[in-house]
């Protein structure tokens, strides 16, 4: 199992390009299932989660052809096996995103239920209820969701909570349904908008993506298209935090601050100097960061996927920060690991109180999930001495060539096999 060895203390400086967004690419790969014509994608990040999704689509009969460094063509004309096995879904929960497209296109699907997850229970009943509202007959047998529908019917759906992949699954299914579907309480995340834009380029009729009410007029079929995946706002935010915590001066290219308002605001509050360009962001860190409190909530509020990284930053900031996690019930697993580096953090329920200290000391720590791992990298970059991060397969799921990008910014990072 690979580990990451970091020697802390070097301020990050220089320029590095950001990759395409994992959480936009995953649903967009599934959108290829909706058409018999090829979907040509660019700016697809090289990540383990993307490879897993491509394997899953391949098992269903989708032909995948790589095209250049970050492009690929997905041809679902030979789709003949509308199934997602437990083996696949258990390694990546986003596999549930095939459910909506499969029922819509094939009239049937057999998709494993994801089961529990390190950061929370993460059930998918909203995906199922929405499809039932569109007329799908759904049973759960031996851990598998079996869905059938001759043709889905447009419906009015109001989800009980804001769910990102739930909204995406239902929006994709509704594209081929008979009539109009309205999704209320829809997720407004930029990745939902990116998926909607891709679907529209395939001929879907969608309005309101990016608001909490999305309208989809079903069409008979979707056609092929070419689409570029949006930049990864969470990768961008993570590198901004890494630069901030090390007293760095970096310019991140091929990205945009457009979807990072709350993150940029908090970095400004922490004392960073930020310049926003059209396709780039520059950050210059202050001599010492100020503590910043935050509360996670669905977009446009502060993203849960940036909570752990800000926690790491607060560990060595001046002052005390309170961090409240409202999306997932178990997303503080990085806390004990940060405390192994000397951090002063107290947890009470879904609140964490972080008292800034002068410095962290390197140690061996264990990555527990993707964003928790990112927070350990950030902490390691500023800790004195060596930090060895175990189980970095979590990082490889969501950060493309992380050690290479950090090295480009001057960090002392090595992958240990
Ligand atoms: N929920 C339910 N029932 C459902 C659906 C969701 O109770 O049917 C609950 C969840 O348990 C959670 C909350 O609703 O408490 C929100 O979950 P959501 O469905 O929005 O999460 P998700 O779609 O499974 C996506 C991202 C996550 C990100 C969350 C929140 C993808 C592939 N994943 O997950 O990304 O944290 O939205 O923004 O888009 C990551 O990249 O590290 C990651 C975990």
Short mmCIF file of C-alpha atoms and ligand atoms in Angstrom, two decimals:
data_model
loop_
_atom_site.label_atom_id
_atom_site.label_comp_id
_atom_site.label_asym_id
_atom_site.label_seq_id
_atom_site.Cartn_x
_atom_site.Cartn_y
_atom_site.Cartn_z
CA UNK A 1 0.00 0.00 0.00
CA UNK A 2 1.44 3.38 -1.00
CA UNK A 3 2.31 6.00 1.60
CA UNK A 4 3.15 9.66 1.24
CA UNK A 5 6.26 11.02 2.97
CA UNK A 6 6.23 14.77 3.50
CA UNK A 7 8.99 16.91 4.95
CA UNK A 8 7.16 19.99 6.19
CA UNK A 9 8.19 23.59 6.35
CA UNK A 10 8.63 24.69 2.71
CA UNK A 11 6.34 27.54 1.64
CA UNK A 12 4.58 26.52 -1.59
CA UNK A 13 5.37 28.78 -4.50
CA UNK A 14 4.91 28.82 -8.26
CA UNK A 15 2.22 27.77 -10.65
CA UNK A 16 0.29 24.55 -11.19
CA UNK A 17 -2.74 23.56 -13.30
CA UNK A 18 -5.90 22.15 -11.78
CA UNK A 19 -7.68 19.08 -13.17
CA UNK A 20 -11.25 18.45 -14.26
CA UNK A 21 -13.79 17.99 -11.47
CA UNK A 22 -14.20 14.42 -10.18
CA UNK A 23 -17.73 15.05 -8.98
CA UNK A 24 -18.78 16.50 -12.32
CA UNK A 25 -16.99 13.84 -14.38
CA UNK A 26 -18.59 10.90 -12.54
CA UNK A 27 -22.23 11.76 -13.36
CA UNK A 28 -21.27 12.97 -16.83
CA UNK A 29 -19.67 9.60 -17.62
CA UNK A 30 -23.01 8.03 -16.65
CA UNK A 31 -24.85 10.44 -18.94
CA UNK A 32 -23.24 8.56 -21.84
CA UNK A 33 -25.61 5.68 -20.99
CA UNK A 34 -28.56 7.79 -22.11
CA UNK A 35 -27.67 7.82 -25.81
CA UNK A 36 -26.78 5.37 -28.58
CA UNK A 37 -24.48 8.02 -30.04
CA UNK A 38 -20.93 8.69 -28.74
CA UNK A 39 -20.20 11.25 -26.03
CA UNK A 40 -16.81 12.90 -26.44
CA UNK A 41 -15.43 14.29 -23.18
CA UNK A 42 -12.39 16.43 -22.48
CA UNK A 43 -10.71 17.59 -19.25
CA UNK A 44 -11.48 14.23 -17.61
CA UNK A 45 -9.23 13.83 -14.54
CA UNK A 46 -7.04 10.72 -14.18
CA UNK A 47 -8.33 9.36 -10.91
CA UNK A 48 -9.04 5.94 -9.47
CA UNK A 49 -12.74 6.79 -9.13
CA UNK A 50 -12.87 7.61 -12.84
CA UNK A 51 -11.17 4.29 -13.73
CA UNK A 52 -13.66 2.46 -11.51
CA UNK A 53 -16.57 4.16 -13.26
CA UNK A 54 -15.11 3.34 -16.69
CA UNK A 55 -14.75 -0.32 -15.66
CA UNK A 56 -18.35 -0.36 -14.51
CA UNK A 57 -19.58 1.20 -17.76
CA UNK A 58 -17.37 -1.21 -19.73
CA UNK A 59 -19.00 -4.19 -17.97
CA UNK A 60 -22.37 -2.88 -19.16
CA UNK A 61 -21.27 -2.83 -22.78
CA UNK A 62 -20.10 0.78 -23.12
CA UNK A 63 -17.08 1.11 -25.42
CA UNK A 64 -14.48 3.57 -24.11
CA UNK A 65 -11.79 5.01 -26.37
CA UNK A 66 -9.10 7.25 -24.90
CA UNK A 67 -8.43 10.43 -26.84
CA UNK A 68 -5.31 12.42 -26.00
CA UNK A 69 -4.19 13.28 -22.49
CA UNK A 70 -7.53 14.01 -20.87
CA UNK A 71 -10.12 13.09 -23.48
CA UNK A 72 -12.26 10.03 -24.09
CA UNK A 73 -15.14 8.85 -26.22
CA UNK A 74 -17.90 6.79 -24.66
CA UNK A 75 -20.08 4.79 -27.00
CA UNK A 76 -23.08 3.20 -25.30
CA UNK A 77 -24.69 1.87 -28.50
CA UNK A 78 -23.84 -1.68 -27.39
CA UNK A 79 -25.26 -1.30 -23.86
CA UNK A 80 -26.50 -4.82 -23.05
CA UNK A 81 -25.96 -5.45 -19.36
CA UNK A 82 -27.79 -2.88 -17.18
CA UNK A 83 -26.25 -4.02 -13.91
CA UNK A 84 -23.87 -2.73 -11.26
CA UNK A 85 -22.50 -5.42 -8.95
CA UNK A 86 -21.85 -5.06 -5.23
CA UNK A 87 -18.14 -5.47 -5.94
CA UNK A 88 -18.21 -2.25 -7.96
CA UNK A 89 -20.65 -0.19 -5.91
CA UNK A 90 -18.95 -0.98 -2.59
CA UNK A 91 -15.65 0.47 -3.87
CA UNK A 92 -17.35 3.63 -5.13
CA UNK A 93 -20.74 4.90 -4.00
CA UNK A 94 -21.06 7.17 -7.02
CA UNK A 95 -21.80 3.95 -8.98
CA UNK A 96 -25.42 4.53 -7.92
CA UNK A 97 -25.43 7.24 -10.61
CA UNK A 98 -25.98 4.56 -13.27
CA UNK A 99 -29.39 3.70 -11.83
CA UNK A 100 -31.41 6.61 -13.31
CA UNK A 101 -29.84 6.48 -16.79
CA UNK A 102 -30.21 2.68 -17.00
CA UNK A 103 -33.91 2.62 -16.14
CA UNK A 104 -34.54 5.50 -18.52
CA UNK A 105 -32.65 3.98 -21.43
CA UNK A 106 -33.12 0.20 -20.94
CA UNK A 107 -36.39 0.09 -18.98
CA UNK A 108 -34.64 -2.00 -16.34
CA UNK A 109 -31.66 -1.97 -14.01
CA UNK A 110 -30.10 -4.08 -11.29
CA UNK A 111 -27.84 -1.97 -9.12
CA UNK A 112 -26.36 -2.91 -5.78
CA UNK A 113 -27.21 -0.74 -2.77
CA UNK A 114 -24.04 1.04 -1.65
CA UNK A 115 -24.16 0.15 2.07
CA UNK A 116 -22.50 2.27 4.75
CA UNK A 117 -19.60 4.62 4.30
CA UNK A 118 -16.78 5.96 6.49
CA UNK A 119 -18.20 9.51 6.62
CA UNK A 120 -21.84 8.62 7.27
CA UNK A 121 -24.71 6.23 6.53
CA UNK A 122 -25.40 7.88 3.18
CA UNK A 123 -28.64 6.10 2.20
CA UNK A 124 -30.06 6.47 -1.33
CA UNK A 125 -33.80 6.29 -0.64
CA UNK A 126 -34.36 9.69 -2.28
CA UNK A 127 -32.98 8.35 -5.57
CA UNK A 128 -35.38 5.41 -5.31
CA UNK A 129 -38.42 7.46 -4.26
CA UNK A 130 -37.88 9.86 -7.15
CA UNK A 131 -37.70 7.06 -9.70
CA UNK A 132 -40.84 5.49 -8.18
CA UNK A 133 -42.60 8.85 -8.58
CA UNK A 134 -41.65 8.63 -12.28
CA UNK A 135 -43.43 5.28 -12.48
CA UNK A 136 -40.54 2.85 -11.99
CA UNK A 137 -41.39 -0.37 -10.18
CA UNK A 138 -38.67 -0.88 -7.63
CA UNK A 139 -37.91 -3.75 -5.30
CA UNK A 140 -34.88 -4.38 -3.17
CA UNK A 141 -33.73 -8.01 -3.26
CA UNK A 142 -30.58 -9.40 -1.70
CA UNK A 143 -29.01 -5.97 -1.45
CA UNK A 144 -29.82 -5.05 -5.04
CA UNK A 145 -32.20 -2.39 -6.33
CA UNK A 146 -34.26 -3.91 -9.14
CA UNK A 147 -35.98 -1.23 -11.20
CA UNK A 148 -38.36 -1.63 -14.12
CA UNK A 149 -40.33 0.83 -16.22
CA UNK A 150 -41.58 0.60 -19.78
CA UNK A 151 -41.07 4.37 -20.12
CA UNK A 152 -40.62 6.69 -17.18
CA UNK A 153 -43.26 9.38 -16.78
CA UNK A 154 -42.62 12.99 -15.89
CA UNK A 155 -43.41 13.78 -12.24
CA UNK A 156 -43.16 16.43 -9.58
CA UNK A 157 -40.53 15.38 -7.07
CA UNK A 158 -39.56 17.15 -3.88
CA UNK A 159 -36.59 15.53 -2.15
CA UNK A 160 -36.60 15.37 1.66
CA UNK A 161 -33.10 16.83 1.81
CA UNK A 162 -30.72 18.40 -0.66
CA UNK A 163 -28.90 15.52 -2.32
CA UNK A 164 -26.29 16.03 -5.01
CA UNK A 165 -26.13 12.61 -6.66
CA UNK A 166 -29.87 12.17 -5.98
CA UNK A 167 -30.63 15.30 -8.00
CA UNK A 168 -28.23 14.13 -10.73
CA UNK A 169 -29.71 10.63 -10.95
CA UNK A 170 -33.27 11.94 -11.22
CA UNK A 171 -32.33 14.69 -13.69
CA UNK A 172 -30.67 12.13 -15.98
CA UNK A 173 -33.63 9.74 -15.75
CA UNK A 174 -36.11 12.56 -16.46
CA UNK A 175 -34.35 13.46 -19.73
CA UNK A 176 -35.90 10.44 -21.46
CA UNK A 177 -39.20 10.37 -19.52
CA UNK A 178 -42.56 11.04 -21.08
CA UNK A 179 -43.55 14.61 -20.15
CA UNK A 180 -42.26 17.15 -17.68
CA UNK A 181 -40.41 16.43 -14.46
CA UNK A 182 -39.91 19.06 -11.79
CA UNK A 183 -37.30 18.44 -9.10
CA UNK A 184 -37.86 20.66 -6.06
CA UNK A 185 -35.33 21.13 -3.28
CA UNK A 186 -32.76 20.27 -5.95
CA UNK A 187 -29.05 20.49 -5.22
CA UNK A 188 -27.57 23.72 -6.62
CA UNK A 189 -23.97 22.50 -6.73
CA UNK A 190 -21.95 23.62 -9.78
CA UNK A 191 -21.40 19.94 -10.66
CA UNK A 192 -25.18 19.55 -11.08
CA UNK A 193 -25.10 22.51 -13.47
CA UNK A 194 -22.15 21.01 -15.36
CA UNK A 195 -24.09 17.75 -15.80
CA UNK A 196 -27.17 19.69 -16.95
CA UNK A 197 -25.06 21.60 -19.49
CA UNK A 198 -23.66 18.35 -20.85
CA UNK A 199 -27.16 16.81 -21.07
CA UNK A 200 -28.44 19.93 -22.86
CA UNK A 201 -25.57 19.60 -25.36
CA UNK A 202 -26.88 16.05 -25.94
CA UNK A 203 -30.34 17.39 -26.72
CA UNK A 204 -31.97 17.34 -23.29
CA UNK A 205 -34.44 20.08 -22.36
CA UNK A 206 -33.52 21.29 -18.89
CA UNK A 207 -34.04 24.63 -17.22
CA UNK A 208 -33.36 25.86 -13.69
CA UNK A 209 -30.18 23.86 -12.99
CA UNK A 210 -28.28 25.81 -10.35
CA UNK A 211 -31.54 26.74 -8.60
CA UNK A 212 -33.56 24.57 -6.23
CA UNK A 213 -36.20 23.90 -8.88
CA UNK A 214 -35.12 22.06 -12.02
CA UNK A 215 -37.54 21.45 -14.89
CA UNK A 216 -36.88 18.72 -17.41
CA UNK A 217 -39.03 18.17 -20.51
CA UNK A 218 -38.48 14.56 -21.51
CA UNK A 219 -37.41 13.83 -25.08
CA UNK A 220 -37.52 10.59 -27.13
CA UNK A 221 -33.74 10.31 -27.36
CA UNK A 222 -30.49 12.11 -26.77
CA UNK A 223 -27.73 12.46 -29.34
CA UNK A 224 -23.93 12.51 -29.21
CA UNK A 225 -22.01 15.60 -28.11
CA UNK A 226 -18.59 16.96 -27.20
CA UNK A 227 -18.23 18.39 -23.71
CA UNK A 228 -15.40 19.73 -21.50
CA UNK A 229 -15.65 18.91 -17.77
CA UNK A 230 -15.51 21.92 -15.42
CA UNK A 231 -12.41 22.51 -13.25
CA UNK A 232 -12.32 20.85 -9.84
CA UNK A 233 -13.32 23.47 -7.25
CA UNK A 234 -12.44 21.19 -4.33
CA UNK A 235 -8.98 20.39 -5.70
CA UNK A 236 -8.51 24.13 -6.22
CA UNK A 237 -9.63 24.92 -2.67
CA UNK A 238 -7.33 22.22 -1.29
CA UNK A 239 -4.24 23.70 -3.01
CA UNK A 240 -5.24 27.19 -1.84
CA UNK A 241 -5.31 25.89 1.76
CA UNK A 242 -1.95 24.16 1.29
CA UNK A 243 -0.44 27.42 0.03
CA UNK A 244 -2.07 29.42 2.83
CA UNK A 245 -0.88 27.12 5.61
CA UNK A 246 2.75 27.05 4.42
CA UNK A 247 3.03 30.84 4.04
CA UNK A 248 3.11 30.36 0.28
CA UNK A 249 2.59 32.34 -2.88
CA UNK A 250 0.95 30.32 -5.67
CA UNK A 251 -0.96 30.75 -8.89
CA UNK A 252 -3.42 27.98 -9.74
CA UNK A 253 -4.28 27.82 -13.43
CA UNK A 254 -6.99 26.14 -15.54
CA UNK A 255 -9.49 26.85 -12.77
CA UNK A 256 -11.96 29.46 -11.67
CA UNK A 257 -12.96 31.22 -8.48
CA UNK A 258 -16.53 31.37 -9.77
CA UNK A 259 -17.69 28.46 -7.61
CA UNK A 260 -15.46 29.14 -4.65
CA UNK A 261 -17.04 32.26 -3.14
CA UNK A 262 -17.39 30.96 0.41
CA UNK A 263 -13.96 29.32 0.36
CA UNK A 264 -12.28 32.47 -0.98
CA UNK A 265 -14.15 34.59 1.61
CA UNK A 266 -12.84 32.40 4.43
CA UNK A 267 -9.29 32.56 3.07
CA UNK A 268 -9.58 36.35 2.97
CA UNK A 269 -10.84 36.29 6.57
CA UNK A 270 -7.77 34.20 7.44
CA UNK A 271 -5.62 37.03 6.13
CA UNK A 272 -4.69 35.74 2.66
CA UNK A 273 -4.29 38.02 -0.30
CA UNK A 274 -6.21 36.61 -3.27
CA UNK A 275 -6.28 37.77 -6.87
CA UNK A 276 -8.90 36.30 -9.13
CA UNK A 277 -8.19 36.06 -12.85
CA UNK A 278 -10.47 34.66 -15.52
CA UNK A 279 -8.96 31.16 -15.52
CA UNK A 280 -6.59 31.35 -12.56
CA UNK A 281 -6.34 32.26 -8.87
CA UNK A 282 -3.31 33.65 -7.06
CA UNK A 283 -2.92 33.39 -3.28
CA UNK A 284 -0.31 35.07 -1.11
CA UNK A 285 -0.36 33.93 2.50
CA UNK A 286 0.07 36.25 5.49
CA UNK A 287 2.94 35.71 7.98
CA UNK A 288 0.41 34.02 10.29
CA UNK A 289 -3.12 32.89 9.46
CA UNK A 290 -6.07 33.96 11.59
CA UNK A 291 -8.51 31.29 12.80
CA UNK A 292 -11.74 31.10 10.77
CA UNK A 293 -14.97 29.51 11.98
CA UNK A 294 -17.31 27.83 9.53
CA UNK A 295 -20.41 25.72 9.11
CA UNK A 296 -20.86 23.33 6.20
CA UNK A 297 -24.12 23.31 4.22
CA UNK A 298 -25.28 22.63 0.66
CA UNK A 299 -24.06 24.98 -2.10
CA UNK A 300 -23.75 27.97 -2.18
CA UNK A 301 -22.76 27.69 1.51
CA UNK A 302 -19.41 26.33 2.68
CA UNK A 303 -18.74 22.85 1.15
CA UNK A 304 -18.40 19.83 3.41
CA UNK A 305 -15.68 18.67 1.01
CA UNK A 306 -13.48 21.59 2.23
CA UNK A 307 -14.16 21.20 5.96
CA UNK A 308 -11.19 18.95 6.77
CA UNK A 309 -8.72 21.14 4.87
CA UNK A 310 -9.83 24.26 6.80
CA UNK A 311 -9.58 22.30 10.03
CA UNK A 312 -5.90 21.60 9.23
CA UNK A 313 -5.32 25.29 8.51
CA UNK A 314 -6.95 26.35 11.76
CA UNK A 315 -4.65 24.04 13.74
CA UNK A 316 -1.77 26.52 13.38
CA UNK A 317 -3.76 29.75 13.01
CA UNK A 318 -3.91 32.52 15.56
CA UNK A 319 -7.05 32.20 17.68
CA UNK A 320 -9.88 29.71 18.12
CA UNK A 321 -12.22 28.42 15.42
CA UNK A 322 -15.47 26.50 15.63
CA UNK A 323 -16.25 24.12 12.83
CA UNK A 324 -19.72 22.71 12.41
CA UNK A 325 -20.39 19.81 10.04
CA UNK A 326 -24.06 19.59 9.02
CA UNK A 327 -24.00 17.28 5.97
CA UNK A 328 -22.40 14.04 7.14
CA UNK A 329 -22.65 12.59 10.65
CA UNK A 330 -19.13 11.18 10.82
CA UNK A 331 -16.88 13.56 8.97
CA UNK A 332 -14.40 14.37 11.74
CA UNK A 333 -12.19 11.32 11.35
CA UNK A 334 -9.20 13.48 10.51
CA UNK A 335 -9.37 15.04 14.00
CA UNK A 336 -7.62 12.21 15.86
CA UNK A 337 -4.94 12.07 13.18
CA UNK A 338 -4.39 15.85 13.33
CA UNK A 339 -4.09 15.50 17.10
CA UNK A 340 -1.26 12.99 16.54
CA UNK A 341 0.57 15.92 14.95
CA UNK A 342 -0.05 17.97 18.09
CA UNK A 343 -3.26 19.80 17.13
CA UNK A 344 -5.53 21.04 19.91
CA UNK A 345 -9.08 20.05 18.89
CA UNK A 346 -12.13 19.22 20.94
CA UNK A 347 -15.19 17.57 19.42
CA UNK A 348 -18.71 17.77 20.72
CA UNK A 349 -21.27 16.15 18.45
CA UNK A 350 -20.96 17.74 15.06
CA UNK A 351 -18.95 20.72 16.39
CA UNK A 352 -15.19 20.94 16.61
CA UNK A 353 -13.33 23.58 18.57
CA UNK A 354 -9.85 24.17 17.17
CA UNK A 355 -7.37 26.15 19.27
CA UNK A 356 -4.54 27.37 17.12
CA UNK A 357 -1.05 26.39 18.27
CA UNK A 358 2.39 27.59 17.28
CA UNK A 359 3.41 24.57 15.23
CA UNK A 360 2.63 20.93 14.41
CA UNK A 361 5.17 18.11 14.71
CA UNK A 362 5.48 15.44 12.00
CA UNK A 363 4.26 11.91 12.78
CA UNK A 364 2.84 8.83 11.09
CA UNK A 365 -0.86 9.25 10.40
CA UNK A 366 -3.55 7.32 8.60
CA UNK A 367 -5.83 8.55 5.85
CA UNK A 368 -9.46 7.55 6.41
CA UNK A 369 -11.32 9.11 3.50
CA UNK A 370 -10.58 11.38 0.59
CA UNK A 371 -10.90 14.85 2.11
CA UNK A 372 -9.56 13.69 5.51
CA UNK A 373 -6.45 12.59 3.62
CA UNK A 374 -6.18 16.01 2.00
CA UNK A 375 -6.24 17.63 5.44
CA UNK A 376 -3.37 15.39 6.57
CA UNK A 377 -1.33 16.41 3.53
CA UNK A 378 -1.94 20.08 4.37
CA UNK A 379 -0.96 19.51 7.99
CA UNK A 380 2.13 17.53 6.92
CA UNK A 381 3.26 20.35 4.64
CA UNK A 382 3.47 22.75 7.58
CA UNK A 383 4.49 20.33 10.37
CA UNK A 384 8.08 20.25 11.57
CA UNK A 385 10.01 17.22 10.34
CA UNK A 386 8.58 14.18 8.57
CA UNK A 387 4.96 13.15 8.25
CA UNK A 388 4.19 9.74 6.82
CA UNK A 389 0.62 9.34 5.58
CA UNK A 390 -0.58 5.76 5.31
CA UNK A 391 -3.42 4.47 3.08
CA UNK A 392 -3.14 7.17 0.46
CA UNK A 393 -5.28 5.17 -1.96
CA UNK A 394 -8.02 7.49 -0.66
CA UNK A 395 -6.10 10.47 -2.07
CA UNK A 396 -5.64 8.79 -5.44
CA UNK A 397 -9.41 8.53 -5.76
CA UNK A 398 -9.79 12.29 -5.95
CA UNK A 399 -6.49 14.16 -6.45
CA UNK A 400 -4.72 13.76 -9.77
CA UNK A 401 -0.91 13.33 -9.49
CA UNK A 402 -0.92 15.02 -6.09
CA UNK A 403 2.76 14.49 -5.25
CA UNK A 404 3.82 15.75 -8.70
CA UNK A 405 1.70 18.90 -8.39
CA UNK A 406 2.94 19.61 -4.86
CA UNK A 407 6.55 19.05 -5.93
CA UNK A 408 6.02 21.53 -8.74
CA UNK A 409 5.14 24.05 -6.03
CA UNK A 410 8.35 23.23 -4.17
CA UNK A 411 7.01 20.84 -1.51
CA UNK A 412 9.16 17.97 -0.31
CA UNK A 413 6.83 15.05 -0.98
CA UNK A 414 7.62 11.48 -1.93
CA UNK A 415 5.42 8.50 -2.66
CA UNK A 416 6.72 5.45 -0.81
CA UNK A 417 5.72 2.05 -2.24
N1 LIG B 1 -29.03 11.54 1.94
C1 LIG B 1 -30.04 10.74 2.42
N2 LIG B 1 -30.78 10.03 1.51
C2 LIG B 1 -30.53 10.07 0.18
C3 LIG B 1 -29.51 10.89 -0.30
C4 LIG B 1 -28.75 11.62 0.62
O1 LIG B 1 -30.29 10.66 3.62
O2 LIG B 1 -31.25 9.38 -0.58
C5 LIG B 1 -28.23 12.34 2.90
C6 LIG B 1 -26.78 11.88 3.00
O3 LIG B 1 -26.63 10.78 3.87
C7 LIG B 1 -26.09 13.12 3.48
C8 LIG B 1 -26.88 14.24 2.79
O4 LIG B 1 -28.13 13.65 2.44
O5 LIG B 1 -26.22 13.24 4.86
C9 LIG B 1 -26.25 14.82 1.54
O6 LIG B 1 -25.75 13.78 0.74
P1 LIG B 1 -25.66 13.88 -0.84
O7 LIG B 1 -26.60 12.88 -1.43
O8 LIG B 1 -25.75 15.28 -1.29
O9 LIG B 1 -24.17 13.35 -1.08
P2 LIG B 1 -23.70 12.51 -2.31
O10 LIG B 1 -24.45 12.92 -3.50
O11 LIG B 1 -23.63 11.07 -1.96
C10 LIG B 1 -21.89 14.20 -3.18
C11 LIG B 1 -20.41 14.18 -3.45
C12 LIG B 1 -19.67 14.16 -2.12
C13 LIG B 1 -20.06 15.41 -1.33
C14 LIG B 1 -21.58 15.46 -1.14
C15 LIG B 1 -22.07 16.70 -0.45
C16 LIG B 1 -20.27 13.04 -5.58
C17 LIG B 1 -19.87 11.83 -6.35
N3 LIG B 1 -20.09 13.00 -4.24
O12 LIG B 1 -22.18 13.02 -2.46
O13 LIG B 1 -18.29 14.19 -2.42
O14 LIG B 1 -19.43 15.39 -0.07
O15 LIG B 1 -22.23 15.36 -2.43
O16 LIG B 1 -21.68 17.83 -1.15
O17 LIG B 1 -20.70 14.02 -6.15
C18 LIG B 1 -15.99 13.79 -2.04
O18 LIG B 1 -15.77 14.18 -3.19
O19 LIG B 1 -15.07 13.59 -1.20
C19 LIG B 1 -17.37 13.54 -1.62
C20 LIG B 1 -17.67 12.80 -0.56
#
